[in-house]
Short mmCIF file of C-alpha atoms in Angstrom, two decimals:
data_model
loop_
_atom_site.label_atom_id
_atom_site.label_comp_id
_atom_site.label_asym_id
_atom_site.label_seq_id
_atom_site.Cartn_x
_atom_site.Cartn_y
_atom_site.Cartn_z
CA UNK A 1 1.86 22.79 -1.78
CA UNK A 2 2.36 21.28 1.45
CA UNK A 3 0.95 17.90 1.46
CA UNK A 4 -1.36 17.10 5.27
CA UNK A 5 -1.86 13.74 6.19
CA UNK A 6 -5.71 12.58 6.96
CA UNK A 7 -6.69 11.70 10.36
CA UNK A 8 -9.38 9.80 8.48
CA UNK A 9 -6.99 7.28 6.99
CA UNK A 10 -4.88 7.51 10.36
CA UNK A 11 -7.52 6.37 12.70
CA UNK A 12 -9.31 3.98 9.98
CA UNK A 13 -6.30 1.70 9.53
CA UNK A 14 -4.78 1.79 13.20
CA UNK A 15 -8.80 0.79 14.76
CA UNK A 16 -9.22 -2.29 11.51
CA UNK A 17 -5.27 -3.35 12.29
CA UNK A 18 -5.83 -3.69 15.97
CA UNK A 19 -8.71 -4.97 15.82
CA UNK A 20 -8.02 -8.00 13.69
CA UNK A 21 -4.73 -8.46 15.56
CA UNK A 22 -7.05 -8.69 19.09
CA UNK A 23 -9.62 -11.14 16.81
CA UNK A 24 -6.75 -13.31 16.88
CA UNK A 25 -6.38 -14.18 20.52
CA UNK A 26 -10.13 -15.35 20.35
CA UNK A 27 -8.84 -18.54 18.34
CA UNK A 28 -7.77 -20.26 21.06
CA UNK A 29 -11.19 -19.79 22.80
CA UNK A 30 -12.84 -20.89 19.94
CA UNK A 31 -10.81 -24.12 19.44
CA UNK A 32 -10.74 -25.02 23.13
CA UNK A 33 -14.15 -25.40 25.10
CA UNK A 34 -12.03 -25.33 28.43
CA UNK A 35 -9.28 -22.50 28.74
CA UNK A 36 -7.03 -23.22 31.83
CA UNK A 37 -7.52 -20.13 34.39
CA UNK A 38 -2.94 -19.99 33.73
CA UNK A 39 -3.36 -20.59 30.44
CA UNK A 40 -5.96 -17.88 30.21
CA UNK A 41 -3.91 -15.03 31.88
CA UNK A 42 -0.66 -15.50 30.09
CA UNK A 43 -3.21 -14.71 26.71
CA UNK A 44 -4.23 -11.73 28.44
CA UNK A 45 -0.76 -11.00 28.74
CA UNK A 46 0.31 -11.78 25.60
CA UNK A 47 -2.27 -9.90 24.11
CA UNK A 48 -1.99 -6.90 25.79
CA UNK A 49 1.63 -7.26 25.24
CA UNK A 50 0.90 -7.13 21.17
CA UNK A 51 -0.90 -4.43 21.33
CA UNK A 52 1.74 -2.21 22.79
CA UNK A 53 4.68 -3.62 20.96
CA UNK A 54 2.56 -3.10 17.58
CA UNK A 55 1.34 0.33 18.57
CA UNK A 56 5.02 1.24 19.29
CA UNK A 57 6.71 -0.44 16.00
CA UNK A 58 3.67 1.76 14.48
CA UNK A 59 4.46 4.86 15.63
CA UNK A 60 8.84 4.89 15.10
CA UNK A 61 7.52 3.95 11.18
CA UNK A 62 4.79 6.93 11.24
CA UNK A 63 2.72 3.60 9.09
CA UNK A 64 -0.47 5.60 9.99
CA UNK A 65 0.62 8.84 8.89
CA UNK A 66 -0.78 8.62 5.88
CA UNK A 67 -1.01 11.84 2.98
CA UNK A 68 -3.60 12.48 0.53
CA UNK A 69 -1.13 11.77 -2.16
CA UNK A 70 -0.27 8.37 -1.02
CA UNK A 71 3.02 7.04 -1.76
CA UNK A 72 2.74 3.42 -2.33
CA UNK A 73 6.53 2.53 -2.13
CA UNK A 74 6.94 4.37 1.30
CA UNK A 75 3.50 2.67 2.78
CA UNK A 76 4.78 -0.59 1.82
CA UNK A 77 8.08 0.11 3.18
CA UNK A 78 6.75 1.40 6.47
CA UNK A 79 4.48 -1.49 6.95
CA UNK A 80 7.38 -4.30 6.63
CA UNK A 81 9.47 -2.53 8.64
CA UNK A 82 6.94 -2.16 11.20
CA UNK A 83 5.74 -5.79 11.32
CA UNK A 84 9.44 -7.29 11.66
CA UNK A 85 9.91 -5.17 14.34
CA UNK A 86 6.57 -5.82 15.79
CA UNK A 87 7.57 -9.85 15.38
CA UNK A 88 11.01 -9.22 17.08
CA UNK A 89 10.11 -7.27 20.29
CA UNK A 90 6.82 -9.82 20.45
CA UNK A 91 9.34 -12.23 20.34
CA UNK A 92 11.50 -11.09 22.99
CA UNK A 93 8.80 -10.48 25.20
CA UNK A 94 7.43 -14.04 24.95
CA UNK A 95 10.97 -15.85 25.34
CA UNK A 96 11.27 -13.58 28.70
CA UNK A 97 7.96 -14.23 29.62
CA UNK A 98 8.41 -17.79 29.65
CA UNK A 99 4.37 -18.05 28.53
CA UNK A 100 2.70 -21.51 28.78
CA UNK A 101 1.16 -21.48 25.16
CA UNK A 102 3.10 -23.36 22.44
CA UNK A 103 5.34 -21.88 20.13
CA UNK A 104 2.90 -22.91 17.25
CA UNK A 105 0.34 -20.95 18.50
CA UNK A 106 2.33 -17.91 19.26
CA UNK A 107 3.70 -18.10 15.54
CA UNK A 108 0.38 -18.62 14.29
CA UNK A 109 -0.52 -15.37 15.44
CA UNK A 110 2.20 -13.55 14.49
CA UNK A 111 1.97 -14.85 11.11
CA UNK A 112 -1.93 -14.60 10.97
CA UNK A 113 -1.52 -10.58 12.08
CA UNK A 114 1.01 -10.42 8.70
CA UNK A 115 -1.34 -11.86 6.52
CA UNK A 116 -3.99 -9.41 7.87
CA UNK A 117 -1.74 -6.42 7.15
CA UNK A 118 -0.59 -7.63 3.86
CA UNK A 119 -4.63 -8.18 2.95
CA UNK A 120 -5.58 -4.48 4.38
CA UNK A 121 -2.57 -2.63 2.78
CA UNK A 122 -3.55 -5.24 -0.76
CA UNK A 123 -7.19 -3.53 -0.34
CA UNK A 124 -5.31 0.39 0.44
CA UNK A 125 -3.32 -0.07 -2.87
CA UNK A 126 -6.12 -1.20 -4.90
CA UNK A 127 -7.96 1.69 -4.03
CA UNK A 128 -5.22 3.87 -4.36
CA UNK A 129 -4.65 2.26 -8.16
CA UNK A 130 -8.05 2.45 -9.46
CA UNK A 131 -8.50 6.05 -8.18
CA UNK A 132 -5.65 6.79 -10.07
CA UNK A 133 -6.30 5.10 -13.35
CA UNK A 134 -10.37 6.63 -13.11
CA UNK A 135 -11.08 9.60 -14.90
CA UNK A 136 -13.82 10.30 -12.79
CA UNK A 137 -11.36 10.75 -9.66
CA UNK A 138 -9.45 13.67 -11.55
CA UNK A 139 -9.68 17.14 -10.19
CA UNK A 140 -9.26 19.67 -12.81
CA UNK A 141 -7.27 23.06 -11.82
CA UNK A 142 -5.87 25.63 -13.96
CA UNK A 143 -2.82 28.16 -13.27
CA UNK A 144 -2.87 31.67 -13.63
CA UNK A 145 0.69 33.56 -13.98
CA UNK A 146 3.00 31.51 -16.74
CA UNK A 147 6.41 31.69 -15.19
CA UNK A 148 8.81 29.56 -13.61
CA UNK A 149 6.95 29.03 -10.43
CA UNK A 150 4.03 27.51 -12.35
CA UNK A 151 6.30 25.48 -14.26
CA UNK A 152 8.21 23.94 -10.98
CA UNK A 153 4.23 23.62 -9.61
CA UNK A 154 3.26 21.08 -12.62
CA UNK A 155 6.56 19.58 -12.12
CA UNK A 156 5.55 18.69 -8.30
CA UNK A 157 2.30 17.50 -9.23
CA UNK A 158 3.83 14.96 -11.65
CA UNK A 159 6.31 13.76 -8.96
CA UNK A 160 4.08 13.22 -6.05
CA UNK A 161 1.42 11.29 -8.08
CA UNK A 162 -1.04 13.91 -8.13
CA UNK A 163 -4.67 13.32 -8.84
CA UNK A 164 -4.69 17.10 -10.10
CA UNK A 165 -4.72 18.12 -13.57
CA UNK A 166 -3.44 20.86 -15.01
CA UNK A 167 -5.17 21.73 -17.93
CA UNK A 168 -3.45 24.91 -18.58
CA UNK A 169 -2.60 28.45 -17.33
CA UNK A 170 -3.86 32.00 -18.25
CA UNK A 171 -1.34 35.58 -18.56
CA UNK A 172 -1.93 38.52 -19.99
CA UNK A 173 1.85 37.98 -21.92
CA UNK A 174 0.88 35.71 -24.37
CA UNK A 175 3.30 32.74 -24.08
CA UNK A 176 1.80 30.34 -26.46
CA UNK A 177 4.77 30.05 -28.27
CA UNK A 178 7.03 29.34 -25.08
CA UNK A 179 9.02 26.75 -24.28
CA UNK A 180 7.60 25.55 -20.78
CA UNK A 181 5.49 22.62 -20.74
CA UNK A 182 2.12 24.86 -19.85
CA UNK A 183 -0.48 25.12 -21.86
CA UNK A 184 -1.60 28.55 -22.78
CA UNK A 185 -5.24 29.49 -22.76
CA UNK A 186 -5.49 32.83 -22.39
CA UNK A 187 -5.58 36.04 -20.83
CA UNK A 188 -6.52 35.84 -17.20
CA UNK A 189 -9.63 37.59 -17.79
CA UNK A 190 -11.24 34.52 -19.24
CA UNK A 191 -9.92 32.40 -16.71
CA UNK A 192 -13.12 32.64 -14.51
CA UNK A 193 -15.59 31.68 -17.16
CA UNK A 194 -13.06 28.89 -18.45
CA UNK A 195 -12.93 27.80 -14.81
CA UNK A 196 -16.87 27.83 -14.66
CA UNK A 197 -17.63 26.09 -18.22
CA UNK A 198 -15.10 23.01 -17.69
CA UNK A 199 -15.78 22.37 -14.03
CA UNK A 200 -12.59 22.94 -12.76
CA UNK A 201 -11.70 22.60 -8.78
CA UNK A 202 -8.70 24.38 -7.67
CA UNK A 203 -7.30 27.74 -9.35
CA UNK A 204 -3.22 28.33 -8.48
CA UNK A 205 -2.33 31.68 -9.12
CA UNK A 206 1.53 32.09 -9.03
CA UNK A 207 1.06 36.38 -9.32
CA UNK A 208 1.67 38.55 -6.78
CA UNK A 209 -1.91 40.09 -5.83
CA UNK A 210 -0.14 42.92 -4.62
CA UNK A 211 1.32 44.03 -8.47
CA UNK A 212 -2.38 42.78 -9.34
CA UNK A 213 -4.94 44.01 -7.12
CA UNK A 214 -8.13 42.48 -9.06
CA UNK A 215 -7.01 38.72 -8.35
CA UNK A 216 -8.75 39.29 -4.60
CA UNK A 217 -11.66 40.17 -6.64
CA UNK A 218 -10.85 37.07 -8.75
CA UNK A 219 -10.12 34.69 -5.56
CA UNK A 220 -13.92 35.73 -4.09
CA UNK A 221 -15.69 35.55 -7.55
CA UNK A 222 -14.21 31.88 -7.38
CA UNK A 223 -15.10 30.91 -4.14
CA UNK A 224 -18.84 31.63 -4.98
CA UNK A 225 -18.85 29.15 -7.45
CA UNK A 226 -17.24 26.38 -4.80
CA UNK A 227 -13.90 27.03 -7.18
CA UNK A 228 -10.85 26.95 -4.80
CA UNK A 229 -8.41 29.79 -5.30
CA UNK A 230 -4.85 29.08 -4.00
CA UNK A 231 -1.90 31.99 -3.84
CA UNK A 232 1.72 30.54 -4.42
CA UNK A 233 3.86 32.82 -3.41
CA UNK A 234 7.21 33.16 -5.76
CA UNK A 235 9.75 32.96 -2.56
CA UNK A 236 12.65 33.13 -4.77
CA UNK A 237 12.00 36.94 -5.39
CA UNK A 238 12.90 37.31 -1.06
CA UNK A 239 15.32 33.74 -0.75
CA UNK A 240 17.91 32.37 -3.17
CA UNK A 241 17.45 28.87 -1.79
CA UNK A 242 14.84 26.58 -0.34
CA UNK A 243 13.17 27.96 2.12
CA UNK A 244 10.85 26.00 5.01
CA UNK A 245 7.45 27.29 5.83
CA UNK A 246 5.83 27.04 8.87
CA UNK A 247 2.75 28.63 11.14
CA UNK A 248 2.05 30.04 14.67
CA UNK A 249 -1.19 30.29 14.62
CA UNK A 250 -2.54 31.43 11.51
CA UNK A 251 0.87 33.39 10.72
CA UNK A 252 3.14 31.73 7.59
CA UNK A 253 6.78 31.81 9.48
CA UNK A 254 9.78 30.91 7.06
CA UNK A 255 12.43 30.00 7.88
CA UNK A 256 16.01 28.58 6.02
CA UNK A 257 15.74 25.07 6.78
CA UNK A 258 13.27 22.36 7.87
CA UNK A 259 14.17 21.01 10.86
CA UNK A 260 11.96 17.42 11.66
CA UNK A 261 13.52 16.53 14.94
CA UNK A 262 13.03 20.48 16.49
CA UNK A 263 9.02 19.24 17.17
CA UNK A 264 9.08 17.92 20.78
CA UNK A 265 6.98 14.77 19.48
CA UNK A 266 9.68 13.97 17.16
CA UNK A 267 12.13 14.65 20.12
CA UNK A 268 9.92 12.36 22.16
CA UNK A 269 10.54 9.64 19.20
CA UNK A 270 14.06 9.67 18.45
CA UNK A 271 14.89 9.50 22.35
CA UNK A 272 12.76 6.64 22.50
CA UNK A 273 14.14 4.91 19.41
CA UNK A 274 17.75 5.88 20.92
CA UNK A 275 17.07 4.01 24.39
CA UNK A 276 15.66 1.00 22.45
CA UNK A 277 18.42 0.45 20.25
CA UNK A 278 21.26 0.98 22.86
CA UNK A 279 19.40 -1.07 25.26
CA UNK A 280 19.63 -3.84 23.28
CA UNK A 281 22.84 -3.55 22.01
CA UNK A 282 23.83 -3.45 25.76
CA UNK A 283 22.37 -6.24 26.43
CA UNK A 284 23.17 -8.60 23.82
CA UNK A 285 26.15 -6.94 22.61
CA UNK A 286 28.26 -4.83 24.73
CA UNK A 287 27.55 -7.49 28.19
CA UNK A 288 29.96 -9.64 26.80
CA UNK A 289 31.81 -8.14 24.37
CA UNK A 290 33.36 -5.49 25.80
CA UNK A 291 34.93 -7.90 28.46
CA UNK A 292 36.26 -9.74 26.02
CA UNK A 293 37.59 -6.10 24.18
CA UNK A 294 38.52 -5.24 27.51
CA UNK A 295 40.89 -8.26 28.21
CA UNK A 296 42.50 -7.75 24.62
CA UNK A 297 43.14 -4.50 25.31
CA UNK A 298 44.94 -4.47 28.23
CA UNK A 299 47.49 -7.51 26.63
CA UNK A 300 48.30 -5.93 23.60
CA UNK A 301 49.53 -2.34 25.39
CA UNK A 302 49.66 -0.63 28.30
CA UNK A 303 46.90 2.18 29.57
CA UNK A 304 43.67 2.16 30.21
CA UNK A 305 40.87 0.48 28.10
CA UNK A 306 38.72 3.24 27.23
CA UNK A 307 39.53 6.48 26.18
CA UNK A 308 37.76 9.60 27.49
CA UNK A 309 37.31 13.35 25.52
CA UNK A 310 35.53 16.05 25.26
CA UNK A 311 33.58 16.47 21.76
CA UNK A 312 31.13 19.18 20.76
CA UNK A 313 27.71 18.09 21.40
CA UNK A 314 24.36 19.23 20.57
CA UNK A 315 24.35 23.14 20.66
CA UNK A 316 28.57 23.50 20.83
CA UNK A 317 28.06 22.34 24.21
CA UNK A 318 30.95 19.62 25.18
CA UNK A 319 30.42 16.16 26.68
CA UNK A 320 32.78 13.40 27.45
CA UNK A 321 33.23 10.94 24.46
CA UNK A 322 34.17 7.44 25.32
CA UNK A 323 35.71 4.63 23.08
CA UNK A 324 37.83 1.91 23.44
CA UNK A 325 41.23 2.81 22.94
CA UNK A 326 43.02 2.37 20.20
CA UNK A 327 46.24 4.26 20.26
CA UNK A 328 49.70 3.77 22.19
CA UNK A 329 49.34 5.54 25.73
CA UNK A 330 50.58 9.35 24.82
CA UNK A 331 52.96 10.84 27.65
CA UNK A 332 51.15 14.01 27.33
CA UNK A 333 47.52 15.01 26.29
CA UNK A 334 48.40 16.69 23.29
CA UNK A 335 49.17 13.83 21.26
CA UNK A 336 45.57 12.90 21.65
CA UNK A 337 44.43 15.76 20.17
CA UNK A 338 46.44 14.90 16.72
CA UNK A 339 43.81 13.51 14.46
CA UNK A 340 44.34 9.70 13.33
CA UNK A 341 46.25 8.88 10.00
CA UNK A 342 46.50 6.33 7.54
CA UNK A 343 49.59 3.85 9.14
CA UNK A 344 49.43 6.04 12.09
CA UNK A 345 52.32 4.29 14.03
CA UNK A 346 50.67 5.70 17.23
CA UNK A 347 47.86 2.79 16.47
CA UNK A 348 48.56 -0.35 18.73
CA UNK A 349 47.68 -3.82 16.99
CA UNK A 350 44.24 -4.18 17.92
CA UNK A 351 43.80 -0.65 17.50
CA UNK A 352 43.96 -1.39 13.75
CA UNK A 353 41.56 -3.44 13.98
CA UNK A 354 38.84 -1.81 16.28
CA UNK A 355 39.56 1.46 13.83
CA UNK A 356 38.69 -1.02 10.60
CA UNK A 357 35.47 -2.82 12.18
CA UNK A 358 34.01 0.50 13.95
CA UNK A 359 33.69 -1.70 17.60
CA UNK A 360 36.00 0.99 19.42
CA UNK A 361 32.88 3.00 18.99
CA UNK A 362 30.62 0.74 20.95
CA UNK A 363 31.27 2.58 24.58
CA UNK A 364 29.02 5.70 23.11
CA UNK A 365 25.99 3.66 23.36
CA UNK A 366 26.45 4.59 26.75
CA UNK A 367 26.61 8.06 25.65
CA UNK A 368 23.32 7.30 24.17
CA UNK A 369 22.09 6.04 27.10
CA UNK A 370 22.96 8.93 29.55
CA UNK A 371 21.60 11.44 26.47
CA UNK A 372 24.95 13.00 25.54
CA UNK A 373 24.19 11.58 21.94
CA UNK A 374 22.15 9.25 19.33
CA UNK A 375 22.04 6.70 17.34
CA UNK A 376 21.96 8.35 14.27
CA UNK A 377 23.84 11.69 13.91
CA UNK A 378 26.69 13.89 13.13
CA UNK A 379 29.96 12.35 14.60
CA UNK A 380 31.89 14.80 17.14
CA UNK A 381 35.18 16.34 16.49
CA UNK A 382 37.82 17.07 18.86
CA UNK A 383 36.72 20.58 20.53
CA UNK A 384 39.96 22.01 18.59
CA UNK A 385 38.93 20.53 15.39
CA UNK A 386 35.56 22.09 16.27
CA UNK A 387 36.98 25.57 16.34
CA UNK A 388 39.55 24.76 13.01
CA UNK A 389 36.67 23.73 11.03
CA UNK A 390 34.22 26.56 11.60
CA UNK A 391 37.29 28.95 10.29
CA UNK A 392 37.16 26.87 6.91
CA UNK A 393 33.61 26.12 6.19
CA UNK A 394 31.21 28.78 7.45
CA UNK A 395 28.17 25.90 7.46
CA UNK A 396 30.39 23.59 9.68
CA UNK A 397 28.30 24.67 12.99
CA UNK A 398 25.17 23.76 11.39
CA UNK A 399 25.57 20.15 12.09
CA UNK A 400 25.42 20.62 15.61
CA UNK A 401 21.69 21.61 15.61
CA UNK A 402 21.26 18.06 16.80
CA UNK A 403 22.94 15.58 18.68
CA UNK A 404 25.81 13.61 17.76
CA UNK A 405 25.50 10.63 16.70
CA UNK A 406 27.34 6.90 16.76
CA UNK A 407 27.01 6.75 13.22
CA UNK A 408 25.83 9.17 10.62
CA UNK A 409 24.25 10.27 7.32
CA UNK A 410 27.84 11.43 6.34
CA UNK A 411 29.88 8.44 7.21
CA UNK A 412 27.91 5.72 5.55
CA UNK A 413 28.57 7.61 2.34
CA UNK A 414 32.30 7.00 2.59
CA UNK A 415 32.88 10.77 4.31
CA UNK A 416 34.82 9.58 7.44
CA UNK A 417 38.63 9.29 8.88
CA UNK A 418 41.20 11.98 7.95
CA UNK A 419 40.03 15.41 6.43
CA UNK A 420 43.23 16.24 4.33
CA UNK A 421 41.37 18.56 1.90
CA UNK A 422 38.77 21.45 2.10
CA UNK A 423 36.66 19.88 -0.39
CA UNK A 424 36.16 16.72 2.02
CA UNK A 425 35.01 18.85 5.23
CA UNK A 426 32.42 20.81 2.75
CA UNK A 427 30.81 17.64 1.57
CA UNK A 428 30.96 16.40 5.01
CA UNK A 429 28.91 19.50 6.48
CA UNK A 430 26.38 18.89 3.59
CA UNK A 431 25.46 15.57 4.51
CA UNK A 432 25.37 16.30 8.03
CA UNK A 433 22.75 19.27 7.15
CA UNK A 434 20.68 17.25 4.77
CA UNK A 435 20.41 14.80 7.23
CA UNK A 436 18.94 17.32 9.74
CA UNK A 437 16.65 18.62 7.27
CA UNK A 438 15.34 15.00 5.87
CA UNK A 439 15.27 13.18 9.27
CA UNK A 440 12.79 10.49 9.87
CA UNK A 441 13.04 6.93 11.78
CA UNK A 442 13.32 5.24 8.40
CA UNK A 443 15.98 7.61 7.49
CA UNK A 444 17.56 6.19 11.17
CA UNK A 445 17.18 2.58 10.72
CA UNK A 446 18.47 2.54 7.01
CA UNK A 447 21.96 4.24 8.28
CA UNK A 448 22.11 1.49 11.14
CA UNK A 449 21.74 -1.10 8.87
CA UNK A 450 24.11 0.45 5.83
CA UNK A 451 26.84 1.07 8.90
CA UNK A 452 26.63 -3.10 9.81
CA UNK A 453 26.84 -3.77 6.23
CA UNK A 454 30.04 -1.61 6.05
CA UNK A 455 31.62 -2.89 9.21
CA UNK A 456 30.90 -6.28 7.27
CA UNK A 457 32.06 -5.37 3.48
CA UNK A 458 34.99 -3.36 5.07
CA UNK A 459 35.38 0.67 4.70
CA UNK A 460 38.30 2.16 2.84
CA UNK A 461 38.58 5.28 4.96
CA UNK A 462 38.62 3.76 8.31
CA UNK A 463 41.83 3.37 9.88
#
């Protein structure tokens, strides 16, 4: 079942949270009988100014996207995540701004705007508890066809926190002595009048109508009676893996993998969440770091102090990759193209140590910038690694459905450095792919973070 968010809840929550967050600014023109005409426009400002940054901090956490099945831990995450952002751009913008009001005012609202979400999401999960708990909230269903599929269905129910209950499942095998966790009532000629008698609200047929031509009969019978009669198809019989489904129109289109960042809106998102991060990190990073990096450099050995290549980008299609570099100046361009090992005596002194902290990696924000990569990604290979590794693993491509990225899904779980075994680059691919097909902005800002707390801890595999 594929779960649709409400534009009920959407719109409800974003209209009370801005709201309250605008009946903030009228505080100080409640308290003060005369308003300065300065004093007046830089609230203007500022309020207009917390209504974008909140409306943006909103929308990278998708906190109004909010499913029928609501998922308390993710909501809460979301919301958290959202508000410290919303407090650290506000922040920015104010110390920029150079406003007149006082800094316990300005913290009064951004506190008072975090007690108003933590009292609106305290209301949400209330609700969200006591519907759950409440018999009365409960919509019965029944399954007809008792066979895996209908199994894995009650199984999904269960995990997502369903309101539905199953109350059993109807086949004309009789299976009342299997071993599934169904409950057998009968054949699925009585499943109507069962249906009817104990007020059920959803029937999920798991047959094929096509090897049983009277469920259509079935389906309309049900419909009638306001009972809602929903096919699940048993894709396994046509895929031997998880399969994706999606429409044009009113036409089902599957396809082998989901793929969240092919939707331009999501597109739209992660480019926006790329030029945000690397922005900053430009500016209160890279400005004077890299002089200092720069300087080091060019002490410890001779060459240049970054070091340009072509990787395979988004697509196969190559870009130039810069770093800071890190090993001895090579007298030809072949012994760049020798991948980095452990006491690599090519490595120059601070080589080692840009390597071990990740900061000869810094220059690809720029990448970033000019679009060649992300944030978040699959990390590029030399073009003739590219070309080696697609020989070995027949996924390896794959990964370069999206852009690369300055850190990835697949590095923060150790899978980095030198690929001596076969076994390495297959794991590697799959973390690249299930980062494709599980992508969200959460997903984006929990690798940022895990990669600083690794460049803190220390990484065994980078050298």
């Amino acid at each position: 079942m594929i779960q649709k968010y409400t534009n009920f809840h959407r719109i409800f929550f974003l209209i009370v949270d801005l709201v309250l967050l605008n009946a903030l600014y009228l505080i100080p023109l409640l308290f003060f009988e005369k308003t300065p005409q300065s004093d007046l426009r830089d609230l203007i400002i500022l309020n207009l100014s917390s209504n974008i940054v909140w409306l943006v901090s909103s929308y990278l956490l998708t906190v109004y996207v909010i499913y029928k099945q609501v998922n308390l831990r993710i909501l809460i995450r979301r919301t958290i995540l959202s508000y410290l952002i919303f407090a650290a751009l506000l922040s920015t913008v104010i110390y920029f701004a150079n406003f007149e009001y006082t800094t316990y005012l300005i913290a009064a609202i951004v506190l008072g705007f975090g007690l108003v979400l933590l009292v609106s999401r305290l209301i949400l999960i209330s609700y969200v508890l006591y519907t759950r708990s409440n018999s009365k909230f409960f919509r019965k269903i029944i399954i007809i066809g008792y066979n895996e599929t209908a199994d894995t269905l009650i199984k999904s129910f269960a995990s997502s926190e369903s309101s539905l209950r199953c109350l059993g499942c109807f086949d004309d095998i009789d299976h009342s002595s299997g071993s599934m966790r169904l409950h057998y009532l009968g054949t699925i000629d009585k499943s109507f009048d069962f249906a009817r008698q104990n007020e059920v609200a959803e029937i999920y047929c798991t047959l094929s109508p096509e090897k049983f031509p009277y469920l259509y009969d079935l389906a309309e019978q049900a419909e009638k009676e306001f009972i809602r009669f929903r096919f699940v198809p048993d894709l396994y019989q046509f895929l031997n893996r998880k399969a994706h489904l999606d429409f044009i129109d009113e036409l089902p289109v599957f396809s082998l993998r989901s793929e969240p960042m092919n939707y331009a809106t999501a597109q739209l998102k992660k480019r926006f969440f790329d030029i945000i991060i690397s922005s900053l990190i430009t500016v209160f990073l890279l400005s004077w770091l890299l002089p200092i990096l720069a300087v080091i450099i060019k002490i410890d050995s001779k060459g240049p102090v970054f070091f340009k290549q072509k990787r395979g980008g988004q697509n196969n299609k190559d870009f130039l990759c810069i770093k800071l570099r890190t090993l001895k100046q090579a007298p030809t361009a072949v012994g760049t193209e020798i991948q980095v090992k452990k006491g690599d005596n090519r490595l120059t002194k601070v080589g080692r140590v840009l390597r071990k902290t990740n900061l000869d990696e810094l220059p690809q924000f720029f990448n970033v910038l000019m679009g060649n990569m992300s944030v978040v990604g699959a990390r590029p290979h030399m073009l003739k690694h590219d070309i080696s590794f697609a020989t070995i693993e027949e996924r390896y491509t794959i990964r370069m459905l999206s852009k690369p990225g300055v850190t990835g899904w697949a590095q923060i779980n150790g899978l980095r450095g030198e690929i001596k075994e076969n076994i390495q680059l297959k794991r590697r691919v799959e973390f690249d792919i299930w980062y494709i097909e599980n992508w969200n902005t959460w997903l984006d800002l929990k690798i940022i973070w895990l990669t600083v707390h690794k460049m803190i801890i220390g990484d065994k595999n980078a050298y």
